[in-house]
PDB file of C-alpha atoms in Angstrom:
ATOM      1  CA  UNK A  13     -62.430  12.820 -38.781  1.00 46.00           C
ATOM      2  CA  UNK A  14     -63.750  13.883 -42.199  1.00 53.00           C
ATOM      3  CA  UNK A  15     -61.876  16.791 -43.722  1.00 51.00           C
ATOM      4  CA  UNK A  16     -58.763  16.255 -41.571  1.00 69.00           C
ATOM      5  CA  UNK A  17     -55.671  17.223 -43.534  1.00 76.00           C
ATOM      6  CA  UNK A  18     -52.317  15.538 -43.678  1.00 85.00           C
ATOM      7  CA  UNK A  19     -50.747  19.015 -43.707  1.00 88.00           C
ATOM      8  CA  UNK A  20     -50.618  20.033 -40.050  1.00 89.00           C
ATOM      9  CA  UNK A  21     -49.781  23.713 -39.682  1.00 89.00           C
ATOM     10  CA  UNK A  22     -47.447  24.874 -36.909  1.00 91.00           C
ATOM     11  CA  UNK A  23     -46.720  28.605 -36.893  1.00 92.00           C
ATOM     12  CA  UNK A  24     -43.708  30.471 -35.609  1.00 93.00           C
ATOM     13  CA  UNK A  25     -44.375  33.579 -33.508  1.00 94.00           C
ATOM     14  CA  UNK A  26     -43.375  35.810 -36.416  1.00 94.00           C
ATOM     15  CA  UNK A  27     -45.682  33.994 -38.868  1.00 93.00           C
ATOM     16  CA  UNK A  28     -48.576  34.169 -36.407  1.00 94.00           C
ATOM     17  CA  UNK A  29     -48.090  37.939 -35.947  1.00 95.00           C
ATOM     18  CA  UNK A  30     -47.970  38.502 -39.698  1.00 93.00           C
ATOM     19  CA  UNK A  31     -51.074  36.383 -40.348  1.00 94.00           C
ATOM     20  CA  UNK A  32     -53.023  38.023 -37.521  1.00 95.00           C
ATOM     21  CA  UNK A  33     -52.093  41.421 -38.955  1.00 94.00           C
ATOM     22  CA  UNK A  34     -53.274  40.369 -42.426  1.00 92.00           C
ATOM     23  CA  UNK A  35     -56.509  38.910 -41.045  1.00 92.00           C
ATOM     24  CA  UNK A  36     -57.338  42.128 -39.180  1.00 93.00           C
ATOM     25  CA  UNK A  37     -56.335  44.563 -41.935  1.00 89.00           C
ATOM     26  CA  UNK A  38     -59.403  46.116 -43.588  1.00 86.00           C
ATOM     27  CA  UNK A  39     -57.411  47.731 -46.386  1.00 92.00           C
ATOM     28  CA  UNK A  40     -56.067  44.443 -47.777  1.00 90.00           C
ATOM     29  CA  UNK A  41     -57.873  42.604 -50.570  1.00 91.00           C
ATOM     30  CA  UNK A  42     -60.549  40.268 -49.225  1.00 91.00           C
ATOM     31  CA  UNK A  43     -58.866  37.147 -50.655  1.00 91.00           C
ATOM     32  CA  UNK A  44     -55.676  37.883 -48.677  1.00 92.00           C
ATOM     33  CA  UNK A  45     -57.666  38.303 -45.463  1.00 93.00           C
ATOM     34  CA  UNK A  46     -59.471  35.004 -46.072  1.00 93.00           C
ATOM     35  CA  UNK A  47     -56.221  33.149 -46.731  1.00 93.00           C
ATOM     36  CA  UNK A  48     -54.675  34.481 -43.529  1.00 94.00           C
ATOM     37  CA  UNK A  49     -57.742  33.469 -41.512  1.00 95.00           C
ATOM     38  CA  UNK A  50     -57.699  30.059 -43.158  1.00 95.00           C
ATOM     39  CA  UNK A  51     -54.116  29.398 -42.057  1.00 95.00           C
ATOM     40  CA  UNK A  52     -54.807  30.670 -38.538  1.00 95.00           C
ATOM     41  CA  UNK A  53     -57.771  28.287 -38.221  1.00 95.00           C
ATOM     42  CA  UNK A  54     -55.638  25.448 -39.603  1.00 94.00           C
ATOM     43  CA  UNK A  55     -52.961  26.180 -37.000  1.00 94.00           C
ATOM     44  CA  UNK A  56     -55.643  25.895 -34.300  1.00 94.00           C
ATOM     45  CA  UNK A  57     -56.403  22.370 -35.514  1.00 92.00           C
ATOM     46  CA  UNK A  58     -59.678  22.882 -37.370  1.00 94.00           C
ATOM     47  CA  UNK A  59     -60.526  20.510 -40.236  1.00 93.00           C
ATOM     48  CA  UNK A  60     -60.843  21.679 -43.845  1.00 93.00           C
ATOM     49  CA  UNK A  61     -64.606  21.185 -43.639  1.00 94.00           C
ATOM     50  CA  UNK A  62     -64.911  23.324 -40.497  1.00 95.00           C
ATOM     51  CA  UNK A  63     -62.673  26.060 -41.922  1.00 94.00           C
ATOM     52  CA  UNK A  64     -64.666  26.010 -45.160  1.00 94.00           C
ATOM     53  CA  UNK A  65     -67.919  26.357 -43.232  1.00 96.00           C
ATOM     54  CA  UNK A  66     -66.590  29.287 -41.202  1.00 95.00           C
ATOM     55  CA  UNK A  67     -65.153  31.121 -44.209  1.00 94.00           C
ATOM     56  CA  UNK A  68     -67.822  30.023 -46.716  1.00 94.00           C
ATOM     57  CA  UNK A  69     -65.280  28.246 -48.924  1.00 94.00           C
ATOM     58  CA  UNK A  70     -65.172  24.768 -50.429  1.00 94.00           C
ATOM     59  CA  UNK A  71     -63.141  22.284 -48.357  1.00 93.00           C
ATOM     60  CA  UNK A  72     -61.115  21.450 -51.487  1.00 93.00           C
ATOM     61  CA  UNK A  73     -60.089  25.076 -51.807  1.00 93.00           C
ATOM     62  CA  UNK A  74     -59.194  25.195 -48.117  1.00 93.00           C
ATOM     63  CA  UNK A  75     -57.027  22.106 -48.621  1.00 93.00           C
ATOM     64  CA  UNK A  76     -55.244  23.695 -51.573  1.00 93.00           C
ATOM     65  CA  UNK A  77     -54.312  26.838 -49.605  1.00 93.00           C
ATOM     66  CA  UNK A  78     -53.373  24.789 -46.548  1.00 93.00           C
ATOM     67  CA  UNK A  79     -50.993  22.683 -48.679  1.00 93.00           C
ATOM     68  CA  UNK A  80     -49.465  25.765 -50.339  1.00 93.00           C
ATOM     69  CA  UNK A  81     -48.823  27.346 -46.951  1.00 92.00           C
ATOM     70  CA  UNK A  82     -47.359  24.092 -45.613  1.00 92.00           C
ATOM     71  CA  UNK A  83     -44.952  23.879 -48.577  1.00 92.00           C
ATOM     72  CA  UNK A  84     -44.115  27.561 -49.160  1.00 92.00           C
ATOM     73  CA  UNK A  85     -45.097  29.299 -45.895  1.00 91.00           C
ATOM     74  CA  UNK A  86     -46.165  32.993 -46.143  1.00 86.00           C
ATOM     75  CA  UNK A  87     -44.982  33.339 -49.751  1.00 84.00           C
ATOM     76  CA  UNK A  88     -47.403  30.573 -50.754  1.00 83.00           C
ATOM     77  CA  UNK A  89     -50.410  32.722 -49.897  1.00 83.00           C
ATOM     78  CA  UNK A  90     -49.822  35.199 -52.710  1.00 81.00           C
ATOM     79  CA  UNK A  91     -51.295  34.715 -56.170  1.00 79.00           C
ATOM     80  CA  UNK A  92     -49.185  32.982 -58.766  1.00 80.00           C
ATOM     81  CA  UNK A  93     -48.628  34.370 -62.231  1.00 79.00           C
ATOM     82  CA  UNK A  94     -51.440  33.346 -64.514  1.00 76.00           C
ATOM     83  CA  UNK A  95     -50.922  31.645 -67.852  1.00 84.00           C
ATOM     84  CA  UNK A  96     -51.968  33.355 -71.039  1.00 84.00           C
ATOM     85  CA  UNK A  97     -52.151  36.890 -72.240  1.00 83.00           C
ATOM     86  CA  UNK A  98     -52.459  39.489 -69.469  1.00 77.00           C
ATOM     87  CA  UNK A  99     -55.759  41.299 -69.088  1.00 72.00           C
ATOM     88  CA  UNK A 100     -56.032  44.800 -70.471  1.00 72.00           C
ATOM     89  CA  UNK A 101     -57.683  47.550 -68.549  1.00 69.00           C
ATOM     90  CA  UNK A 102     -59.622  49.440 -69.527  1.00 65.00           C
ATOM     91  CA  UNK A 103     -60.922  46.989 -72.112  1.00 60.00           C
ATOM     92  CA  UNK A 104     -60.748  48.541 -75.534  1.00 60.00           C
ATOM     93  CA  UNK A 105     -58.037  51.058 -74.702  1.00 58.00           C
ATOM     94  CA  UNK A 106     -55.917  51.706 -77.736  1.00 60.00           C
ATOM     95  CA  UNK A 107     -58.743  51.086 -80.192  1.00 60.00           C
ATOM     96  CA  UNK A 108     -60.388  53.859 -82.166  1.00 60.00           C
ATOM     97  CA  UNK A 109     -63.488  55.163 -80.421  1.00 57.00           C
ATOM     98  CA  UNK A 110     -62.851  53.293 -77.183  1.00 55.00           C
ATOM     99  CA  UNK A 111     -60.504  55.454 -75.204  1.00 55.00           C
ATOM    100  CA  UNK A 112     -59.809  55.640 -71.527  1.00 55.00           C
ATOM    101  CA  UNK A 113     -62.795  57.846 -70.747  1.00 58.00           C
ATOM    102  CA  UNK A 114     -66.394  56.978 -70.111  1.00 59.00           C
ATOM    103  CA  UNK A 115     -68.686  59.133 -72.245  1.00 59.00           C
ATOM    104  CA  UNK A 116     -70.839  61.519 -70.264  1.00 60.00           C
ATOM    105  CA  UNK A 117     -74.587  61.063 -70.337  1.00 61.00           C
ATOM    106  CA  UNK A 118     -76.369  63.395 -72.735  1.00 61.00           C
ATOM    107  CA  UNK A 119     -78.513  66.044 -71.115  1.00 63.00           C
ATOM    108  CA  UNK A 120     -82.216  65.835 -71.793  1.00 60.00           C
ATOM    109  CA  UNK A 121     -83.727  68.703 -73.792  1.00 60.00           C
ATOM    110  CA  UNK A 122     -86.785  68.770 -71.528  1.00 58.00           C
ATOM    111  CA  UNK A 123     -86.537  69.158 -67.825  1.00 58.00           C
ATOM    112  CA  UNK A 124     -88.810  67.172 -65.550  1.00 57.00           C
ATOM    113  CA  UNK A 125     -90.298  70.393 -64.176  1.00 57.00           C
ATOM    114  CA  UNK A 126     -91.397  71.592 -67.590  1.00 58.00           C
ATOM    115  CA  UNK A 127     -93.482  68.450 -68.178  1.00 58.00           C
ATOM    116  CA  UNK A 128     -95.530  68.763 -64.994  1.00 61.00           C
ATOM    117  CA  UNK A 129     -98.701  70.882 -65.002  1.00 63.00           C
ATOM    118  CA  UNK A 130     -98.891  73.828 -62.635  1.00 57.00           C
TER     119      UNK A 130
END
């Protein structure tokens, strides 16, 4: 069958509980919820194409996460450190004139009521 992976996922009871908790948790980042659902679908025997269709992901991306879970289990679902210089937030912090505050909008000298005829 197209999209069938060589990485067949078999979950322990503890892994299944943890993944079901992650998949149902609304306060977790969306990417973590999707990854948990992806592994649960893979454990049910769905192909990468079918999982991708259900989760609106590319089958290649599904295959990557399936392989990482197969090799590293739950720890494989977290993001890896990224190469390069870390992002700065807020952008421009530490530079003159670009502090950590957003400038407030200037008040208009004329109110909307004053411009309308009576």
